[in-house]
Amino acid sequence: MPNEYNTQLQVAAGEVGRQALRLLGAVDEEDLLREVSDAAAALSTRDPLVGGVLAESLAEVGSDSAVVVVASTRSRQGLDRWLGPLGGRVLTLGDLERADVPEEIAYFVGPPRFFKPTAVTAPRTPEVTFIVPAWFGDRTVPTSAIADYAEGGICVAARVIEVGDRPAMAPEQTLTEQNPIPEERLLPQPFWGRRPSEDRAPDKDEVEARKILLSGSRAIWLDDDGERIRALDPTQPPGERVGYSNVSAVAPGTHLLLREGEAERESLQARAFARIGARASAIEASQASWKAALIEKLAMRGVGESERALRALGVRAAGQVRAWASAHVMRPQSDGDFERLLEWLGLSVQPYFGHATLLRHEVHLATRELRDRLESAADAADLHELERVGHLSLDIAEPGLRGMFVTRVLAIAPFTELVRRYDARVPFADEGARWLE
């Protein structure tokens, strides 16, 4: 941007100069410090060349024919203050993928590696242009892996405009091109230490879980008992952002929907019991009764022998027998499996079957209601803030739903640990991801 709009650059350049002068006399390389100080001061003497080329390009083709694409929300906000009054439209690549794009040209400010490959391999405009300072070495434009094999494929014109003069002398190469250091290895990494848990099977009140570091100085223990966890996809259209992610698919970048101090399944059961009303105490006692009988059977016969006995009776999901003992699992999914399980426990089918089925039905209703509330809250939220910060509280005033928030997964532990079942999926404060943000 022109210097008159770029106050952050002026402040940063001034601070570099002040710090360089403070170090004079404290280090041996005074000439280098003065060079750094002079270079910072020189930034204020002329407007950045890239901005001038961008403004000329927009004037040449017309602001209605081109859209400017930047690498971050902060960059978008800054350039919009400059180009907005001139009629230019400034978007991030995420904005571009979701917006209606009538323009013919997309000017990407920065080298191709600052953007996802889809900027070129799945473009939104017929022409894509990257405006890059000449000193930036990697100007490689990505290509689709199937481009060479496609017949009649779309051919998008992508070009790179170099701005300024290249350095007279290329920096010394310390690595061969055949053996570069992957960029990921140079980024801050979390320290996981060693697994402190014993190397044994979990007890009835324990689960195997991985530690997940989250944006906002939080973490959770994520088990796979439930197979899925609620998530939000900000790239989807309104009304379709809230859903579930398979636990195995959770990865850095996934946005999880969690509740402060409580796992979602606990709040859903509480809402279900509240809906049931007067019969809630009888159903709660019924659930506790058959689960206590199952826990006693597992303790007496062992998990392996119990699974084999249930399979012999025709229970198809016998491998889930430990999960059925959990208070979070209302009943086996299959009616036949549940009836055979109750018979194996020496219990009559009723009232246990009817009570558990009613509870499951009410939990499903509560789940759908929660999803609708979360969709409404997500539609009203500033998802650009989520993209910039990594976490966002959802404004839900309804009792029982307060404290819901969205947070980005930053890192996942390479090993599991034994944790209490009631601690799984409950967010807690953790500074382990501070440097990842």
CSV table of C-alpha atoms in Angstrom, one decimal:
chain,number,residue,atom,x,y,z
A,1,MET,CA,0.0,0.0,0.0
A,2,PRO,CA,1.1,3.6,-0.3
A,3,ASN,CA,2.8,4.9,2.8
A,4,GLU,CA,0.0,7.2,3.7
A,5,TYR,CA,-2.3,4.2,4.2
A,6,ASN,CA,0.4,1.9,5.7
A,7,THR,CA,0.8,3.2,9.2
A,8,GLN,CA,1.8,-0.3,10.5
A,9,LEU,CA,4.8,-0.4,8.2
A,10,GLN,CA,5.9,3.0,9.3
A,11,VAL,CA,5.7,2.0,13.0
A,12,ALA,CA,7.5,-1.3,12.3
A,13,ALA,CA,10.3,0.5,10.4
A,14,GLY,CA,10.8,3.0,13.1
A,15,GLU,CA,11.0,0.3,15.8
A,16,VAL,CA,13.6,-1.6,13.7
A,17,GLY,CA,15.7,1.5,13.6
A,18,ARG,CA,15.3,2.1,17.4
A,19,GLN,CA,16.3,-1.4,18.2
A,20,ALA,CA,19.3,-1.4,15.9
A,21,LEU,CA,20.6,1.8,17.5
A,22,ARG,CA,20.1,0.4,21.0
A,23,LEU,CA,22.5,-2.5,20.0
A,24,LEU,CA,25.3,-0.2,18.8
A,25,GLY,CA,28.2,-0.8,21.1
A,26,ALA,CA,26.8,-4.0,22.4
A,27,VAL,CA,27.7,-6.2,19.4
A,28,ASP,CA,30.7,-6.2,17.1
A,29,GLU,CA,28.9,-5.9,13.8
A,30,GLU,CA,28.1,-2.1,14.0
A,31,ASP,CA,28.2,-1.7,10.2
A,32,LEU,CA,25.5,-4.3,9.8
A,33,LEU,CA,23.4,-2.7,12.4
A,34,ARG,CA,23.6,0.7,10.6
A,35,GLU,CA,22.8,-1.0,7.4
A,36,VAL,CA,19.7,-2.5,8.9
A,37,SER,CA,18.7,0.9,10.4
A,38,ASP,CA,19.2,2.7,7.1
A,39,ALA,CA,17.3,0.0,5.2
A,40,ALA,CA,14.3,0.4,7.5
A,41,ALA,CA,14.4,4.2,7.2
A,42,ALA,CA,14.5,3.8,3.4
A,43,LEU,CA,11.1,2.1,3.4
A,44,SER,CA,9.5,5.4,4.3
A,45,THR,CA,11.1,7.3,1.4
A,46,ARG,CA,9.0,5.7,-1.4
A,47,ASP,CA,5.8,3.7,-1.8
A,48,PRO,CA,6.1,-0.1,-2.2
A,49,LEU,CA,6.6,-1.0,-5.9
A,50,VAL,CA,4.1,-3.8,-5.8
A,51,GLY,CA,1.3,-1.5,-4.9
A,52,GLY,CA,2.1,0.8,-7.8
A,53,VAL,CA,2.0,-2.1,-10.3
A,54,LEU,CA,-1.3,-3.3,-8.8
A,55,ALA,CA,-2.9,0.2,-9.0
A,56,GLU,CA,-1.7,0.6,-12.7
A,57,SER,CA,-3.0,-2.9,-13.6
A,58,LEU,CA,-6.4,-2.1,-12.1
A,59,ALA,CA,-6.6,1.2,-13.9
A,60,GLU,CA,-5.6,-0.4,-17.2
A,61,VAL,CA,-8.2,-3.2,-17.2
A,62,GLY,CA,-10.9,-1.4,-15.1
A,63,SER,CA,-11.8,-2.1,-11.5
A,64,ASP,CA,-15.0,-3.9,-12.6
A,65,SER,CA,-13.0,-6.4,-14.6
A,66,ALA,CA,-10.6,-7.5,-11.9
A,67,VAL,CA,-10.6,-8.6,-8.3
A,68,VAL,CA,-7.6,-8.4,-5.9
A,69,VAL,CA,-6.8,-11.5,-3.9
A,70,VAL,CA,-4.6,-11.4,-0.7
A,71,ALA,CA,-3.2,-14.0,1.6
A,72,SER,CA,-4.8,-13.0,4.9
A,73,THR,CA,-7.8,-11.2,6.5
A,74,ARG,CA,-5.5,-8.5,7.8
A,75,SER,CA,-4.1,-7.9,4.3
A,76,ARG,CA,-7.7,-7.7,3.0
A,77,GLN,CA,-8.7,-5.2,5.6
A,78,GLY,CA,-5.6,-3.0,4.9
A,79,LEU,CA,-5.9,-3.0,1.0
A,80,ASP,CA,-9.7,-2.5,1.2
A,81,ARG,CA,-9.1,0.9,2.9
A,82,TRP,CA,-6.9,1.9,0.0
A,83,LEU,CA,-8.6,0.3,-3.0
A,84,GLY,CA,-12.2,0.3,-1.8
A,85,PRO,CA,-12.8,4.0,-2.5
A,86,LEU,CA,-11.3,3.5,-5.9
A,87,GLY,CA,-13.9,0.8,-6.8
A,88,GLY,CA,-11.6,-2.2,-6.3
A,89,ARG,CA,-12.8,-5.4,-4.6
A,90,VAL,CA,-10.4,-7.1,-2.3
A,91,LEU,CA,-10.9,-10.7,-1.1
A,92,THR,CA,-9.0,-13.6,0.5
A,93,LEU,CA,-8.8,-16.8,-1.4
A,94,GLY,CA,-11.5,-18.3,1.0
A,95,ASP,CA,-13.7,-15.3,0.2
A,96,LEU,CA,-13.1,-15.8,-3.5
A,97,GLU,CA,-14.1,-19.5,-3.4
A,98,ARG,CA,-17.4,-18.6,-1.8
A,99,ALA,CA,-18.3,-15.3,-3.6
A,100,ASP,CA,-20.0,-14.6,-6.9
A,101,VAL,CA,-17.2,-13.6,-9.2
A,102,PRO,CA,-18.2,-11.7,-12.4
A,103,GLU,CA,-14.6,-10.3,-12.9
A,104,GLU,CA,-12.4,-11.6,-15.7
A,105,ILE,CA,-9.0,-11.3,-13.9
A,106,ALA,CA,-7.8,-12.2,-10.4
A,107,TYR,CA,-4.7,-10.3,-9.2
A,108,PHE,CA,-3.0,-12.3,-6.5
A,109,VAL,CA,-0.8,-10.1,-4.3
A,110,GLY,CA,2.2,-12.2,-3.4
A,111,PRO,CA,3.9,-15.3,-4.8
A,112,PRO,CA,1.9,-18.5,-5.7
A,113,ARG,CA,3.2,-20.4,-2.6
A,114,PHE,CA,1.3,-17.9,-0.4
A,115,PHE,CA,-2.0,-19.4,-1.7
A,116,LYS,CA,-3.5,-22.8,-2.0
A,117,PRO,CA,-2.9,-24.6,-5.3
A,118,THR,CA,-6.7,-24.3,-6.1
A,119,ALA,CA,-6.0,-20.6,-6.9
A,120,VAL,CA,-4.7,-21.9,-10.2
A,121,THR,CA,-5.9,-25.5,-10.5
A,122,ALA,CA,-9.6,-24.5,-9.7
A,123,PRO,CA,-9.7,-20.8,-10.6
A,124,ARG,CA,-12.7,-18.6,-10.3
A,125,THR,CA,-11.6,-16.2,-13.1
A,126,PRO,CA,-10.5,-16.9,-16.7
A,127,GLU,CA,-7.1,-15.2,-16.0
A,128,VAL,CA,-4.9,-15.4,-12.9
A,129,THR,CA,-2.0,-13.0,-12.3
A,130,PHE,CA,0.5,-13.1,-9.4
A,131,ILE,CA,2.3,-9.8,-8.6
A,132,VAL,CA,5.5,-10.7,-6.8
A,133,PRO,CA,8.6,-8.8,-5.6
A,134,ALA,CA,11.6,-9.7,-7.7
A,135,TRP,CA,13.6,-10.6,-4.5
A,136,PHE,CA,11.2,-13.5,-3.7
A,137,GLY,CA,12.9,-16.6,-5.1
A,138,ASP,CA,10.1,-19.2,-5.5
A,139,ARG,CA,7.8,-18.1,-8.2
A,140,THR,CA,6.6,-21.5,-9.2
A,141,VAL,CA,3.0,-21.7,-10.4
A,142,PRO,CA,1.2,-24.9,-9.3
A,143,THR,CA,-0.4,-27.2,-11.9
A,144,SER,CA,-3.0,-29.9,-11.6
A,145,ALA,CA,-1.7,-33.5,-11.4
A,146,ILE,CA,-4.1,-34.5,-14.2
A,147,ALA,CA,-3.6,-31.5,-16.5
A,148,ASP,CA,-1.3,-33.4,-18.8
A,149,TYR,CA,-3.8,-36.2,-19.3
A,150,ALA,CA,-7.1,-34.3,-19.6
A,151,GLU,CA,-8.7,-34.0,-23.0
A,152,GLY,CA,-10.5,-30.7,-23.6
A,153,GLY,CA,-9.7,-29.4,-20.2
A,154,ILE,CA,-10.0,-25.8,-19.2
A,155,CYS,CA,-6.8,-23.8,-19.7
A,156,VAL,CA,-6.4,-20.9,-17.4
A,157,ALA,CA,-3.9,-18.2,-18.2
A,158,ALA,CA,-1.7,-17.8,-15.1
A,159,ARG,CA,1.3,-15.4,-15.1
A,160,VAL,CA,3.7,-13.9,-12.7
A,161,ILE,CA,4.7,-10.2,-12.7
A,162,GLU,CA,8.0,-9.5,-11.1
A,163,VAL,CA,8.3,-6.1,-9.5
A,164,GLY,CA,11.6,-4.4,-8.9
A,165,ASP,CA,15.2,-5.5,-9.6
A,166,ARG,CA,16.5,-8.9,-8.6
A,167,PRO,CA,19.5,-8.9,-6.2
A,168,ALA,CA,22.8,-8.5,-8.0
A,169,MET,CA,24.1,-11.6,-6.2
A,170,ALA,CA,22.1,-14.6,-5.4
A,171,PRO,CA,22.4,-15.8,-1.8
A,172,GLU,CA,24.6,-18.7,-1.2
A,173,GLN,CA,22.8,-22.0,-1.5
A,174,THR,CA,23.4,-24.2,1.6
A,175,LEU,CA,21.2,-27.0,0.4
A,176,THR,CA,20.9,-28.8,-2.9
A,177,GLU,CA,17.6,-28.6,-4.6
A,178,GLN,CA,17.4,-32.4,-4.4
A,179,ASN,CA,17.5,-32.4,-0.6
A,180,PRO,CA,15.7,-29.3,0.8
A,181,ILE,CA,14.4,-29.0,4.3
A,182,PRO,CA,10.6,-29.3,4.3
A,183,GLU,CA,9.1,-26.1,5.5
A,184,GLU,CA,7.0,-27.9,8.1
A,185,ARG,CA,10.2,-28.9,10.0
A,186,LEU,CA,11.1,-25.3,10.4
A,187,LEU,CA,7.8,-24.3,12.0
A,188,PRO,CA,7.2,-24.4,15.8
A,189,GLN,CA,6.3,-27.9,17.0
A,190,PRO,CA,4.5,-28.9,20.2
A,191,PHE,CA,6.4,-30.9,22.8
A,192,TRP,CA,4.5,-34.1,23.7
A,193,GLY,CA,7.0,-35.8,25.9
A,194,ARG,CA,6.4,-39.5,26.6
A,195,ARG,CA,3.2,-41.4,27.4
A,196,PRO,CA,2.9,-41.3,31.2
A,197,SER,CA,0.0,-43.8,31.3
A,198,GLU,CA,0.6,-47.5,32.1
A,199,ASP,CA,0.8,-49.9,29.2
A,200,ARG,CA,-2.4,-51.7,29.9
A,201,ALA,CA,-6.0,-52.0,28.9
A,202,PRO,CA,-8.3,-49.2,30.2
A,203,ASP,CA,-10.5,-49.9,33.2
A,204,LYS,CA,-14.3,-49.6,33.0
A,205,ASP,CA,-14.0,-45.8,33.9
A,206,GLU,CA,-11.1,-45.1,31.5
A,207,VAL,CA,-10.7,-44.6,27.8
A,208,GLU,CA,-7.8,-44.4,25.4
A,209,ALA,CA,-7.6,-40.8,24.1
A,210,ARG,CA,-5.3,-38.5,22.2
A,211,LYS,CA,-4.5,-35.0,23.4
A,212,ILE,CA,-5.8,-32.4,20.9
A,213,LEU,CA,-4.3,-28.9,21.1
A,214,LEU,CA,-6.8,-26.2,20.2
A,215,SER,CA,-6.8,-22.5,19.3
A,216,GLY,CA,-7.4,-20.2,22.2
A,217,SER,CA,-5.1,-22.0,24.7
A,218,ARG,CA,-7.4,-25.0,25.1
A,219,ALA,CA,-7.1,-28.8,24.6
A,220,ILE,CA,-9.3,-31.9,24.9
A,221,TRP,CA,-8.8,-35.6,25.3
A,222,LEU,CA,-10.4,-37.1,22.2
A,223,ASP,CA,-11.5,-40.7,22.4
A,224,ASP,CA,-13.0,-42.8,19.6
A,225,ASP,CA,-15.8,-44.4,21.6
A,226,GLY,CA,-18.4,-42.2,19.9
A,227,GLU,CA,-16.7,-42.5,16.5
A,228,ARG,CA,-17.6,-38.9,15.6
A,229,ILE,CA,-17.6,-35.4,17.1
A,230,ARG,CA,-19.5,-32.2,16.2
A,231,ALA,CA,-17.6,-29.9,13.9
A,232,LEU,CA,-18.2,-26.7,11.8
A,233,ASP,CA,-17.1,-26.2,8.2
A,234,PRO,CA,-16.9,-22.4,7.5
A,235,THR,CA,-16.5,-23.0,3.8
A,236,GLN,CA,-20.1,-24.5,3.5
A,237,PRO,CA,-23.1,-22.3,2.7
A,238,PRO,CA,-25.4,-21.0,5.5
A,239,GLY,CA,-27.5,-23.7,7.0
A,240,GLU,CA,-25.0,-26.5,6.1
A,241,ARG,CA,-22.0,-25.5,8.3
A,242,VAL,CA,-22.7,-27.6,11.4
A,243,GLY,CA,-22.3,-31.3,11.2
A,244,TYR,CA,-20.2,-34.2,12.5
A,245,SER,CA,-16.6,-35.3,11.7
A,246,ASN,CA,-15.4,-38.8,12.1
A,247,VAL,CA,-12.9,-39.0,14.9
A,248,SER,CA,-10.4,-40.6,12.5
A,249,ALA,CA,-10.8,-37.6,10.1
A,250,VAL,CA,-10.0,-34.9,12.7
A,251,ALA,CA,-6.8,-33.2,11.7
A,252,PRO,CA,-5.0,-29.9,12.1
A,253,GLY,CA,-7.3,-27.3,10.6
A,254,THR,CA,-10.6,-29.0,11.6
A,255,HIS,CA,-13.0,-26.7,13.4
A,256,LEU,CA,-14.6,-28.4,16.4
A,257,LEU,CA,-17.8,-27.3,18.2
A,258,LEU,CA,-17.4,-27.7,21.9
A,259,ARG,CA,-18.8,-26.4,25.2
A,260,GLU,CA,-16.9,-24.9,28.1
A,261,GLY,CA,-16.4,-27.3,31.0
A,262,GLU,CA,-18.7,-30.1,29.6
A,263,ALA,CA,-18.8,-32.7,26.9
A,264,GLU,CA,-21.7,-32.2,24.4
A,265,ARG,CA,-23.2,-35.7,25.1
A,266,GLU,CA,-23.7,-34.8,28.8
A,267,SER,CA,-25.6,-31.7,28.0
A,268,LEU,CA,-27.7,-33.5,25.4
A,269,GLN,CA,-28.7,-36.2,27.9
A,270,ALA,CA,-29.6,-33.5,30.5
A,271,ARG,CA,-31.9,-31.8,27.9
A,272,ALA,CA,-33.4,-35.2,27.0
A,273,PHE,CA,-34.3,-36.0,30.7
A,274,ALA,CA,-35.7,-32.5,31.0
A,275,ARG,CA,-38.0,-33.2,28.0
A,276,ILE,CA,-39.1,-36.6,29.4
A,277,GLY,CA,-40.4,-35.0,32.6
A,278,ALA,CA,-42.0,-37.1,35.3
A,279,ARG,CA,-40.7,-40.4,33.9
A,280,ALA,CA,-37.1,-39.2,33.9
A,281,SER,CA,-36.2,-40.7,37.3
A,282,ALA,CA,-37.6,-44.2,36.4
A,283,ILE,CA,-35.7,-44.2,33.1
A,284,GLU,CA,-32.5,-43.0,34.7
A,285,ALA,CA,-32.8,-45.8,37.3
A,286,SER,CA,-33.5,-48.4,34.5
A,287,GLN,CA,-30.4,-47.3,32.6
A,288,ALA,CA,-28.2,-47.5,35.7
A,289,SER,CA,-29.6,-51.0,36.5
A,290,TRP,CA,-28.8,-52.8,33.3
A,291,LYS,CA,-25.5,-51.0,32.9
A,292,ALA,CA,-24.5,-52.0,36.4
A,293,ALA,CA,-25.4,-55.7,35.5
A,294,LEU,CA,-23.2,-55.4,32.4
A,295,ILE,CA,-20.3,-53.9,34.3
A,296,GLU,CA,-20.5,-56.7,36.9
A,297,LYS,CA,-20.6,-59.3,34.1
A,298,LEU,CA,-17.6,-57.8,32.3
A,299,ALA,CA,-15.6,-57.7,35.6
A,300,MET,CA,-16.5,-61.4,36.3
A,301,ARG,CA,-15.9,-62.9,32.8
A,302,GLY,CA,-13.6,-60.3,31.2
A,303,VAL,CA,-14.1,-58.3,28.0
A,304,GLY,CA,-12.8,-60.9,25.6
A,305,GLU,CA,-14.8,-63.8,26.9
A,306,SER,CA,-17.9,-61.6,27.1
A,307,GLU,CA,-17.5,-60.6,23.4
A,308,ARG,CA,-17.2,-64.3,22.4
A,309,ALA,CA,-20.3,-65.3,24.4
A,310,LEU,CA,-22.4,-62.5,22.9
A,311,ARG,CA,-21.3,-63.3,19.3
A,312,ALA,CA,-22.3,-66.9,20.0
A,313,LEU,CA,-25.8,-65.6,20.8
A,314,GLY,CA,-25.9,-63.6,17.6
A,315,VAL,CA,-25.0,-60.1,18.8
A,316,ARG,CA,-23.4,-58.6,15.7
A,317,ALA,CA,-21.9,-55.5,17.5
A,318,ALA,CA,-20.4,-57.5,20.4
A,319,GLY,CA,-17.1,-55.6,20.0
A,320,GLN,CA,-18.9,-52.6,21.4
A,321,VAL,CA,-19.7,-54.2,24.7
A,322,ARG,CA,-17.4,-52.0,26.8
A,323,ALA,CA,-18.9,-48.9,25.2
A,324,TRP,CA,-22.4,-50.0,26.1
A,325,ALA,CA,-21.5,-49.9,29.8
A,326,SER,CA,-20.8,-46.2,29.5
A,327,ALA,CA,-23.4,-43.8,30.7
A,328,HIS,CA,-23.1,-41.8,27.5
A,329,VAL,CA,-24.3,-44.7,25.3
A,330,MET,CA,-28.1,-45.1,25.7
A,331,ARG,CA,-28.3,-48.7,24.2
A,332,PRO,CA,-26.9,-50.8,21.4
A,333,GLN,CA,-27.9,-49.5,17.9
A,334,SER,CA,-29.6,-52.8,16.8
A,335,ASP,CA,-32.9,-53.8,18.5
A,336,GLY,CA,-31.9,-57.4,18.2
A,337,ASP,CA,-28.5,-56.9,19.8
A,338,PHE,CA,-30.1,-55.1,22.7
A,339,GLU,CA,-32.7,-57.8,23.3
A,340,ARG,CA,-30.0,-60.5,23.2
A,341,LEU,CA,-27.7,-58.5,25.5
A,342,LEU,CA,-30.5,-58.1,28.1
A,343,GLU,CA,-31.2,-61.9,28.0
A,344,TRP,CA,-27.5,-62.6,28.4
A,345,LEU,CA,-27.6,-60.4,31.5
A,346,GLY,CA,-30.5,-62.4,32.9
A,347,LEU,CA,-32.9,-59.4,32.6
A,348,SER,CA,-36.3,-59.1,31.1
A,349,VAL,CA,-36.5,-57.2,27.9
A,350,GLN,CA,-39.0,-54.7,29.4
A,351,PRO,CA,-38.9,-52.1,30.8
A,352,TYR,CA,-35.2,-51.7,29.9
A,353,PHE,CA,-35.8,-51.8,26.2
A,354,GLY,CA,-38.6,-49.2,26.2
A,355,HIS,CA,-36.9,-46.9,28.6
A,356,ALA,CA,-33.6,-46.9,26.7
A,357,THR,CA,-35.3,-46.4,23.3
A,358,LEU,CA,-37.3,-43.5,24.6
A,359,LEU,CA,-34.2,-41.9,26.0
A,360,ARG,CA,-32.3,-42.4,22.7
A,361,HIS,CA,-35.3,-40.8,20.8
A,362,GLU,CA,-35.3,-37.7,23.0
A,363,VAL,CA,-31.5,-37.4,22.8
A,364,HIS,CA,-31.8,-37.4,19.0
A,365,LEU,CA,-34.5,-34.7,19.2
A,366,ALA,CA,-32.2,-32.6,21.4
A,367,THR,CA,-29.4,-33.2,19.0
A,368,ARG,CA,-31.4,-31.8,16.1
A,369,GLU,CA,-32.5,-28.8,18.2
A,370,LEU,CA,-28.9,-28.1,19.1
A,371,ARG,CA,-27.8,-28.3,15.5
A,372,ASP,CA,-30.5,-25.8,14.5
A,373,ARG,CA,-29.4,-23.4,17.3
A,374,LEU,CA,-25.8,-23.8,16.3
A,375,GLU,CA,-26.5,-23.2,12.6
A,376,SER,CA,-28.4,-20.0,13.5
A,377,ALA,CA,-25.5,-18.8,15.7
A,378,ALA,CA,-22.9,-19.7,13.1
A,379,ASP,CA,-24.9,-17.7,10.4
A,380,ALA,CA,-24.9,-14.7,12.7
A,381,ALA,CA,-21.2,-15.0,13.7
A,382,ASP,CA,-18.3,-13.3,12.0
A,383,LEU,CA,-16.6,-16.2,10.4
A,384,HIS,CA,-13.8,-13.9,9.2
A,385,GLU,CA,-12.9,-13.5,12.8
A,386,LEU,CA,-12.8,-17.3,13.1
A,387,GLU,CA,-10.4,-17.5,10.1
A,388,ARG,CA,-8.2,-14.8,11.6
A,389,VAL,CA,-8.1,-15.7,15.3
A,390,GLY,CA,-8.8,-19.5,15.1
A,391,HIS,CA,-11.6,-19.6,17.7
A,392,LEU,CA,-15.0,-18.0,18.2
A,393,SER,CA,-17.6,-18.0,20.9
A,394,LEU,CA,-21.2,-18.5,19.7
A,395,ASP,CA,-23.9,-16.2,21.0
A,396,ILE,CA,-26.5,-18.6,22.3
A,397,ALA,CA,-28.5,-17.1,25.2
A,398,GLU,CA,-30.8,-20.1,25.7
A,399,PRO,CA,-30.2,-21.9,29.1
A,400,GLY,CA,-28.4,-25.1,28.7
A,401,LEU,CA,-26.7,-24.1,25.5
A,402,ARG,CA,-24.4,-21.2,26.8
A,403,GLY,CA,-20.7,-21.6,26.5
A,404,MET,CA,-20.6,-23.1,23.0
A,405,PHE,CA,-17.6,-22.2,20.9
A,406,VAL,CA,-15.8,-23.1,17.7
A,407,THR,CA,-12.0,-23.8,17.8
A,408,ARG,CA,-9.4,-24.9,15.3
A,409,VAL,CA,-7.4,-28.1,15.8
A,410,LEU,CA,-3.7,-27.1,15.9
A,411,ALA,CA,-2.0,-30.4,16.7
A,412,ILE,CA,-2.7,-34.0,17.6
A,413,ALA,CA,-0.6,-36.1,20.0
A,414,PRO,CA,1.2,-39.0,18.3
A,415,PHE,CA,0.2,-41.4,21.0
A,416,THR,CA,-2.8,-42.1,23.3
A,417,GLU,CA,-3.1,-42.0,27.0
A,418,LEU,CA,-5.5,-43.5,29.6
A,419,VAL,CA,-7.8,-40.8,30.9
A,420,ARG,CA,-11.0,-40.9,32.9
A,421,ARG,CA,-14.0,-41.4,30.7
A,422,TYR,CA,-15.7,-38.3,32.1
A,423,ASP,CA,-12.7,-36.2,31.2
A,424,ALA,CA,-12.9,-37.1,27.5
A,425,ARG,CA,-14.0,-34.4,25.1
A,426,VAL,CA,-14.2,-31.8,27.9
A,427,PRO,CA,-12.2,-28.7,27.0
A,428,PHE,CA,-9.6,-27.5,29.5
A,429,ALA,CA,-6.9,-24.7,29.5
A,430,ASP,CA,-3.6,-25.6,28.0
A,431,GLU,CA,-0.7,-23.4,26.8
A,432,GLY,CA,0.9,-26.2,24.7
A,433,ALA,CA,-0.3,-24.6,21.5
A,434,ARG,CA,0.7,-21.1,22.2
A,435,TRP,CA,3.5,-20.9,19.7
A,436,LEU,CA,1.4,-22.7,17.0
A,437,GLU,CA,-0.9,-19.8,16.9
